[in-house]
Amino acid sequence: MKAAILDKYDTALAGPEYVKMDEVPEPRLVNDTDVLVRIGGAGVCRTDLHVIEGIWRQKVDVKLPYIMGHENAGWVEEVGKGVQGFKKGDPVICHPLISNCHALEARRGHDMHVDGSEFPGINTNGGYAELLRTGVSSLIKLPQTLSPKDVAPQADAGLTAYHAAKKAAAHLSPGEKVVVIGVGGLGHIGIQVLSALCAADIIAIDRSDMALSLAKECGAHFTVKGDGKNEVEAVKALTDGKGAHAVIDFVGEGNAIDMGLAITRNNGAYYIVGYGGEIRISALDMITTEKRIIGNLVGNYTELVELMDLADRGKVHLATRHYKLSEANQALHDLHAGKVKGRAVLIP
Ligand code: ZN
C-alpha cells in the first residue's frame, strides 16, 4: 500500500521533504481484538511537525522508518477473531491510543495513562497510509451525518480541546469568564465546546484578525487582539480588574504562559494545552493566589463519543482543508508556514 514514511528527523524543519512516499506491506492483525481500518482521512497536526523535529524522542521509544498520522478515521476493513460489534464497511473514528480497556486506569477514565499502550503515528505505524492497524476498543462508529475525511482531526485535535474545555466548563457558573488563548485548530473547537457545555462568557485572544473573526463565529463573546503588550489590561477590563475564572492556553509558548497566568484570577484555573514553553511561578505566588495549573493530554474514549455527539448535532464544526496522501509534504509545509485554515486532512 502507499504510505508517507518518516525516515529521518529534521530538527530545523528546513528540508524540502519531511516524509517519503513509499510502497510498504499492508499491516496485519496481531491480536484477536485488532482491527484494520481503511483510512478515509488522516489529520495533519502540529504534533507531526514536533515528531519530525525529534522533540518526541525523549518521550517515546520509536525506531525509524515508520508511518506518521495519529488523527485517523475511515471504514472497518478487517476484524480479528475476538472483535464483536463491528463489520467490514462500518464508518469509524479511532481514539488515538490502542490500550487495554480492562486496565484500572482505563476503567477510571484515564485512558491516556494506561501502561503499555500503543500510539499509532507516535510510537507505532499510523494513518498516513491506505490502511491502519488499531484495536477494537479504540473504535467509535460514526453517525451518517459525519464522513471520515471531515472528522479525522477530531480524534486528537478536537478531543484535546474537548478534554480541556469540559474540565473548565465543570467549574464555570453562568456569567463567569473564561479566556481561550489561541484560536487555531484546537482553539476554535474549544470555544464551540465551551458554548455547548456552559454559560460562561468566552473571551478569545489571538494575534490574527482572521482568527478573532473565526472566534466570534464559534461563539466567543469578546475578542482581544494579541499584541504582546495590552492583553492583560484588556482582559482585566472585561473581568472587574480581577482576571478570568478559567484560562485555556492552546499556545503554551512565547509570552502566552506568563500572560495566561497573569489573567487568571485568584483561585482561578489555568489549563495548559499548547507546549514548547516553560511555566515558572514561585511557591509563594502559588500559595497566596491559590491559582490552579492543570495539564491536559488528549482525552479519553468517552469524551470522543461525547464530541462526536456534539458534531452530529451540528454544535461543533471543524474547518478542514483536504490534501491527497501523496501531497503529505505539501500539507506539512503549509502547516509549518501557517497557511492552513482550520485543519489539513490527508486522503488516500
Ligand atoms: Zn494531533
PDB file of C-alpha atoms in Angstrom, residues 64-261:
ATOM      1  CA  LEU A  64      12.655   4.958  12.083  1.00  0.00           C
ATOM      2  CA  PRO A  65      11.348   4.465   9.496  1.00  0.00           C
ATOM      3  CA  TYR A  66       7.694   4.381  10.471  1.00  0.00           C
ATOM      4  CA  ILE A  67       4.359   5.803   9.281  1.00  0.00           C
ATOM      5  CA  MET A  68       3.133   9.033  10.918  1.00  0.00           C
ATOM      6  CA  GLY A  69      -0.517  10.063  11.413  1.00  0.00           C
ATOM      7  CA  HIS A  70      -2.364   9.920  14.763  1.00  0.00           C
ATOM      8  CA  GLU A  71      -5.726  11.543  13.805  1.00  0.00           C
ATOM      9  CA  ASN A  72      -7.495   8.799  11.910  1.00  0.00           C
ATOM     10  CA  ALA A  73     -10.948   7.922  10.619  1.00  0.00           C
ATOM     11  CA  GLY A  74     -12.164   5.571   7.895  1.00  0.00           C
ATOM     12  CA  TRP A  75     -14.030   2.315   7.379  1.00  0.00           C
ATOM     13  CA  VAL A  76     -13.522  -1.076   9.012  1.00  0.00           C
ATOM     14  CA  GLU A  77     -11.669  -3.335   6.572  1.00  0.00           C
ATOM     15  CA  GLU A  78     -10.970  -6.492   8.610  1.00  0.00           C
ATOM     16  CA  VAL A  79     -11.618  -7.565  12.204  1.00  0.00           C
ATOM     17  CA  GLY A  80      -9.808 -10.030  14.489  1.00  0.00           C
ATOM     18  CA  LYS A  81     -11.423 -13.204  15.856  1.00  0.00           C
ATOM     19  CA  GLY A  82     -12.289 -11.567  19.173  1.00  0.00           C
ATOM     20  CA  VAL A  83     -13.980  -8.498  17.712  1.00  0.00           C
ATOM     21  CA  GLN A  84     -17.719  -8.052  18.162  1.00  0.00           C
ATOM     22  CA  GLY A  85     -19.997  -5.198  17.136  1.00  0.00           C
ATOM     23  CA  PHE A  86     -18.051  -4.055  14.068  1.00  0.00           C
ATOM     24  CA  LYS A  87     -18.079  -5.337  10.498  1.00  0.00           C
ATOM     25  CA  LYS A  88     -16.402  -4.502   7.225  1.00  0.00           C
ATOM     26  CA  GLY A  89     -17.586  -1.155   5.860  1.00  0.00           C
ATOM     27  CA  ASP A  90     -18.597   0.457   9.175  1.00  0.00           C
ATOM     28  CA  PRO A  91     -17.514   4.128   9.235  1.00  0.00           C
ATOM     29  CA  VAL A  92     -15.385   4.815  12.339  1.00  0.00           C
ATOM     30  CA  ILE A  93     -13.200   7.361  14.064  1.00  0.00           C
ATOM     31  CA  CYS A  94     -10.234   5.978  16.012  1.00  0.00           C
ATOM     32  CA  HIS A  95      -9.375   7.053  19.543  1.00  0.00           C
ATOM     33  CA  PRO A  96      -5.638   7.736  19.157  1.00  0.00           C
ATOM     34  CA  LEU A  97      -4.455   5.057  21.623  1.00  0.00           C
ATOM     35  CA  ILE A  98      -4.543   1.275  21.339  1.00  0.00           C
ATOM     36  CA  SER A  99      -4.834   0.417  25.019  1.00  0.00           C
ATOM     37  CA  ASN A 100      -6.075  -2.305  27.336  1.00  0.00           C
ATOM     38  CA  CYS A 101      -9.626  -1.181  28.137  1.00  0.00           C
ATOM     39  CA  HIS A 102      -9.716  -3.552  31.142  1.00  0.00           C
ATOM     40  CA  ALA A 103      -6.818  -1.778  32.877  1.00  0.00           C
ATOM     41  CA  LEU A 104      -7.801   0.005  36.095  1.00  0.00           C
ATOM     42  CA  GLU A 105      -6.647   3.384  34.743  1.00  0.00           C
ATOM     43  CA  ALA A 106      -8.869   2.894  31.666  1.00  0.00           C
ATOM     44  CA  ARG A 107     -11.872   1.908  33.798  1.00  0.00           C
ATOM     45  CA  ARG A 108     -11.368   5.106  35.786  1.00  0.00           C
ATOM     46  CA  GLY A 109     -11.403   7.080  32.522  1.00  0.00           C
ATOM     47  CA  HIS A 110      -7.689   7.881  32.462  1.00  0.00           C
ATOM     48  CA  ASP A 111      -7.110   6.247  29.070  1.00  0.00           C
ATOM     49  CA  MET A 112      -4.012   8.300  28.315  1.00  0.00           C
ATOM     50  CA  HIS A 113      -2.237   6.886  31.376  1.00  0.00           C
ATOM     51  CA  VAL A 114      -2.723   3.149  30.735  1.00  0.00           C
ATOM     52  CA  ASP A 115       0.646   1.358  30.813  1.00  0.00           C
ATOM     53  CA  GLY A 116       1.805  -0.382  27.644  1.00  0.00           C
ATOM     54  CA  SER A 117      -0.500   1.478  25.255  1.00  0.00           C
ATOM     55  CA  GLU A 118       0.420   1.858  21.603  1.00  0.00           C
ATOM     56  CA  PHE A 119       0.023   5.273  19.971  1.00  0.00           C
ATOM     57  CA  PRO A 120      -0.248   4.869  16.173  1.00  0.00           C
ATOM     58  CA  GLY A 121       1.602   7.660  14.406  1.00  0.00           C
ATOM     59  CA  ILE A 122       3.684   8.388  17.529  1.00  0.00           C
ATOM     60  CA  ASN A 123       5.281   5.110  18.643  1.00  0.00           C
ATOM     61  CA  THR A 124       3.932   2.689  16.015  1.00  0.00           C
ATOM     62  CA  ASN A 125       2.689   2.885  12.420  1.00  0.00           C
ATOM     63  CA  GLY A 126      -0.046   5.487  11.933  1.00  0.00           C
ATOM     64  CA  GLY A 127      -2.589   6.620   9.368  1.00  0.00           C
ATOM     65  CA  TYR A 128      -0.633   8.470   6.668  1.00  0.00           C
ATOM     66  CA  ALA A 129      -1.412   5.362   4.620  1.00  0.00           C
ATOM     67  CA  GLU A 130      -4.193   3.380   2.999  1.00  0.00           C
ATOM     68  CA  LEU A 131      -4.653   1.027   5.975  1.00  0.00           C
ATOM     69  CA  LEU A 132      -4.144   1.304   9.739  1.00  0.00           C
ATOM     70  CA  ARG A 133      -3.965  -1.394  12.401  1.00  0.00           C
ATOM     71  CA  THR A 134      -5.701  -0.429  15.637  1.00  0.00           C
ATOM     72  CA  GLY A 135      -7.708  -2.115  18.415  1.00  0.00           C
ATOM     73  CA  VAL A 136     -11.471  -2.547  18.659  1.00  0.00           C
ATOM     74  CA  SER A 137     -11.575  -0.642  21.964  1.00  0.00           C
ATOM     75  CA  SER A 138     -10.394   2.468  20.054  1.00  0.00           C
ATOM     76  CA  LEU A 139     -13.268   2.473  17.559  1.00  0.00           C
ATOM     77  CA  ILE A 140     -16.323   4.733  17.636  1.00  0.00           C
ATOM     78  CA  LYS A 141     -18.970   4.259  14.928  1.00  0.00           C
ATOM     79  CA  LEU A 142     -19.766   7.442  13.040  1.00  0.00           C
ATOM     80  CA  PRO A 143     -23.351   8.606  12.533  1.00  0.00           C
ATOM     81  CA  GLN A 144     -24.492   9.039   8.922  1.00  0.00           C
ATOM     82  CA  THR A 145     -24.127  12.821   9.171  1.00  0.00           C
ATOM     83  CA  LEU A 146     -20.344  12.618   9.590  1.00  0.00           C
ATOM     84  CA  SER A 147     -17.828  11.414   6.993  1.00  0.00           C
ATOM     85  CA  PRO A 148     -14.335  10.185   7.949  1.00  0.00           C
ATOM     86  CA  LYS A 149     -12.473  12.861   5.963  1.00  0.00           C
ATOM     87  CA  ASP A 150     -14.391  15.635   7.715  1.00  0.00           C
ATOM     88  CA  VAL A 151     -13.935  14.409  11.289  1.00  0.00           C
ATOM     89  CA  ALA A 152     -10.482  12.741  11.327  1.00  0.00           C
ATOM     90  CA  PRO A 153      -8.765  15.631  13.194  1.00  0.00           C
ATOM     91  CA  GLN A 154     -11.385  15.368  15.944  1.00  0.00           C
ATOM     92  CA  ALA A 155      -9.566  12.173  17.033  1.00  0.00           C
ATOM     93  CA  ASP A 156      -6.782  14.243  18.586  1.00  0.00           C
ATOM     94  CA  ALA A 157      -7.121  17.984  17.964  1.00  0.00           C
ATOM     95  CA  GLY A 158     -10.839  18.041  18.714  1.00  0.00           C
ATOM     96  CA  LEU A 159     -10.552  15.555  21.565  1.00  0.00           C
ATOM     97  CA  THR A 160      -7.746  17.501  23.252  1.00  0.00           C
ATOM     98  CA  ALA A 161      -9.721  20.745  23.028  1.00  0.00           C
ATOM     99  CA  TYR A 162     -12.837  18.949  24.320  1.00  0.00           C
ATOM    100  CA  HIS A 163     -10.956  17.379  27.254  1.00  0.00           C
ATOM    101  CA  ALA A 164      -9.650  20.761  28.471  1.00  0.00           C
ATOM    102  CA  ALA A 165     -12.869  22.708  27.767  1.00  0.00           C
ATOM    103  CA  LYS A 166     -15.014  20.094  29.543  1.00  0.00           C
ATOM    104  CA  LYS A 167     -12.777  20.260  32.622  1.00  0.00           C
ATOM    105  CA  ALA A 168     -13.080  24.057  32.636  1.00  0.00           C
ATOM    106  CA  ALA A 169     -16.845  24.040  31.972  1.00  0.00           C
ATOM    107  CA  ALA A 170     -17.421  21.805  35.010  1.00  0.00           C
ATOM    108  CA  HIS A 171     -16.243  24.648  37.281  1.00  0.00           C
ATOM    109  CA  LEU A 172     -17.769  27.634  35.453  1.00  0.00           C
ATOM    110  CA  SER A 173     -21.051  29.187  36.585  1.00  0.00           C
ATOM    111  CA  PRO A 174     -23.238  31.289  34.293  1.00  0.00           C
ATOM    112  CA  GLY A 175     -21.804  34.768  33.884  1.00  0.00           C
ATOM    113  CA  GLU A 176     -18.279  33.818  34.918  1.00  0.00           C
ATOM    114  CA  LYS A 177     -15.462  34.472  32.452  1.00  0.00           C
ATOM    115  CA  VAL A 178     -13.269  32.030  30.533  1.00  0.00           C
ATOM    116  CA  VAL A 179     -10.370  33.017  28.276  1.00  0.00           C
ATOM    117  CA  VAL A 180      -9.220  30.991  25.266  1.00  0.00           C
ATOM    118  CA  ILE A 181      -5.651  31.812  24.195  1.00  0.00           C
ATOM    119  CA  GLY A 182      -5.025  30.858  20.543  1.00  0.00           C
ATOM    120  CA  VAL A 183      -7.886  30.350  18.077  1.00  0.00           C
ATOM    121  CA  GLY A 184      -6.272  27.791  15.751  1.00  0.00           C
ATOM    122  CA  GLY A 185      -7.237  24.194  15.026  1.00  0.00           C
ATOM    123  CA  LEU A 186      -7.779  23.392  18.724  1.00  0.00           C
ATOM    124  CA  GLY A 187      -8.885  26.793  19.987  1.00  0.00           C
ATOM    125  CA  HIS A 188     -11.828  27.129  17.585  1.00  0.00           C
ATOM    126  CA  ILE A 189     -13.100  23.734  18.775  1.00  0.00           C
ATOM    127  CA  GLY A 190     -12.537  24.726  22.417  1.00  0.00           C
ATOM    128  CA  ILE A 191     -14.751  27.809  22.001  1.00  0.00           C
ATOM    129  CA  GLN A 192     -17.573  25.762  20.446  1.00  0.00           C
ATOM    130  CA  VAL A 193     -17.346  23.169  23.230  1.00  0.00           C
ATOM    131  CA  LEU A 194     -17.456  25.869  25.938  1.00  0.00           C
ATOM    132  CA  SER A 195     -20.514  27.386  24.211  1.00  0.00           C
ATOM    133  CA  ALA A 196     -22.224  23.986  24.209  1.00  0.00           C
ATOM    134  CA  LEU A 197     -21.338  22.964  27.782  1.00  0.00           C
ATOM    135  CA  CYS A 198     -21.573  26.120  29.899  1.00  0.00           C
ATOM    136  CA  ALA A 199     -22.983  29.629  30.145  1.00  0.00           C
ATOM    137  CA  ALA A 200     -19.769  31.483  30.974  1.00  0.00           C
ATOM    138  CA  ASP A 201     -18.692  34.482  28.885  1.00  0.00           C
ATOM    139  CA  ILE A 202     -15.936  33.489  26.462  1.00  0.00           C
ATOM    140  CA  ILE A 203     -13.030  35.852  25.742  1.00  0.00           C
ATOM    141  CA  ALA A 204     -10.763  34.860  22.810  1.00  0.00           C
ATOM    142  CA  ILE A 205      -7.200  36.116  22.374  1.00  0.00           C
ATOM    143  CA  ASP A 206      -5.227  35.755  19.137  1.00  0.00           C
ATOM    144  CA  ARG A 207      -2.674  37.745  17.139  1.00  0.00           C
ATOM    145  CA  SER A 208      -4.593  37.305  13.882  1.00  0.00           C
ATOM    146  CA  ASP A 209      -7.751  39.240  12.950  1.00  0.00           C
ATOM    147  CA  MET A 210      -8.863  36.270  10.835  1.00  0.00           C
ATOM    148  CA  ALA A 211      -8.639  34.015  13.896  1.00  0.00           C
ATOM    149  CA  LEU A 212     -10.595  36.522  16.001  1.00  0.00           C
ATOM    150  CA  SER A 213     -13.414  36.643  13.462  1.00  0.00           C
ATOM    151  CA  LEU A 214     -13.456  32.814  13.479  1.00  0.00           C
ATOM    152  CA  ALA A 215     -13.663  33.026  17.296  1.00  0.00           C
ATOM    153  CA  LYS A 216     -16.781  35.209  17.007  1.00  0.00           C
ATOM    154  CA  GLU A 217     -18.380  32.759  14.564  1.00  0.00           C
ATOM    155  CA  CYS A 218     -17.648  29.939  17.012  1.00  0.00           C
ATOM    156  CA  GLY A 219     -19.380  31.704  19.907  1.00  0.00           C
ATOM    157  CA  ALA A 220     -16.816  33.973  21.630  1.00  0.00           C
ATOM    158  CA  HIS A 221     -18.496  36.927  23.376  1.00  0.00           C
ATOM    159  CA  PHE A 222     -15.397  39.147  23.414  1.00  0.00           C
ATOM    160  CA  THR A 223     -12.157  39.193  21.435  1.00  0.00           C
ATOM    161  CA  VAL A 224      -8.782  40.629  22.405  1.00  0.00           C
ATOM    162  CA  LYS A 225      -6.030  41.259  19.862  1.00  0.00           C
ATOM    163  CA  GLY A 226      -2.789  39.629  20.987  1.00  0.00           C
ATOM    164  CA  ASP A 227      -0.058  42.231  20.523  1.00  0.00           C
ATOM    165  CA  GLY A 228       2.293  41.178  23.345  1.00  0.00           C
ATOM    166  CA  LYS A 229       1.552  44.365  25.310  1.00  0.00           C
ATOM    167  CA  ASN A 230      -2.085  45.086  26.092  1.00  0.00           C
ATOM    168  CA  GLU A 231      -3.754  41.679  26.509  1.00  0.00           C
ATOM    169  CA  VAL A 232      -3.536  41.619  30.315  1.00  0.00           C
ATOM    170  CA  GLU A 233      -5.105  45.057  30.703  1.00  0.00           C
ATOM    171  CA  ALA A 234      -7.773  44.285  28.102  1.00  0.00           C
ATOM    172  CA  VAL A 235      -8.830  41.082  29.909  1.00  0.00           C
ATOM    173  CA  LYS A 236      -8.727  42.805  33.318  1.00  0.00           C
ATOM    174  CA  ALA A 237     -11.053  45.487  31.910  1.00  0.00           C
ATOM    175  CA  LEU A 238     -13.530  42.751  30.984  1.00  0.00           C
ATOM    176  CA  THR A 239     -13.287  40.995  34.374  1.00  0.00           C
ATOM    177  CA  ASP A 240     -13.657  43.710  37.044  1.00  0.00           C
ATOM    178  CA  GLY A 241      -9.879  44.016  37.225  1.00  0.00           C
ATOM    179  CA  LYS A 242      -9.559  40.512  38.685  1.00  0.00           C
ATOM    180  CA  GLY A 243      -8.861  38.242  35.721  1.00  0.00           C
ATOM    181  CA  ALA A 244     -10.819  35.269  34.386  1.00  0.00           C
ATOM    182  CA  HIS A 245     -12.142  32.311  36.386  1.00  0.00           C
ATOM    183  CA  ALA A 246     -10.590  29.951  33.850  1.00  0.00           C
ATOM    184  CA  VAL A 247      -7.948  30.344  31.151  1.00  0.00           C
ATOM    185  CA  ILE A 248      -7.307  27.683  28.488  1.00  0.00           C
ATOM    186  CA  ASP A 249      -3.924  28.170  26.840  1.00  0.00           C
ATOM    187  CA  PHE A 250      -3.731  26.488  23.419  1.00  0.00           C
ATOM    188  CA  VAL A 251      -0.403  28.213  22.650  1.00  0.00           C
ATOM    189  CA  GLY A 252       1.899  27.335  25.578  1.00  0.00           C
ATOM    190  CA  GLU A 253       4.971  29.161  24.298  1.00  0.00           C
ATOM    191  CA  GLY A 254       6.267  32.686  23.702  1.00  0.00           C
ATOM    192  CA  ASN A 255       4.561  35.167  26.040  1.00  0.00           C
ATOM    193  CA  ALA A 256       1.355  33.100  26.272  1.00  0.00           C
ATOM    194  CA  ILE A 257       2.187  31.367  29.570  1.00  0.00           C
ATOM    195  CA  ASP A 258       3.134  34.485  31.570  1.00  0.00           C
ATOM    196  CA  MET A 259       0.154  36.334  30.094  1.00  0.00           C
ATOM    197  CA  GLY A 260      -2.168  33.385  30.789  1.00  0.00           C
ATOM    198  CA  LEU A 261      -1.150  33.186  34.450  1.00  0.00           C
TER     199      LEU A 261
END
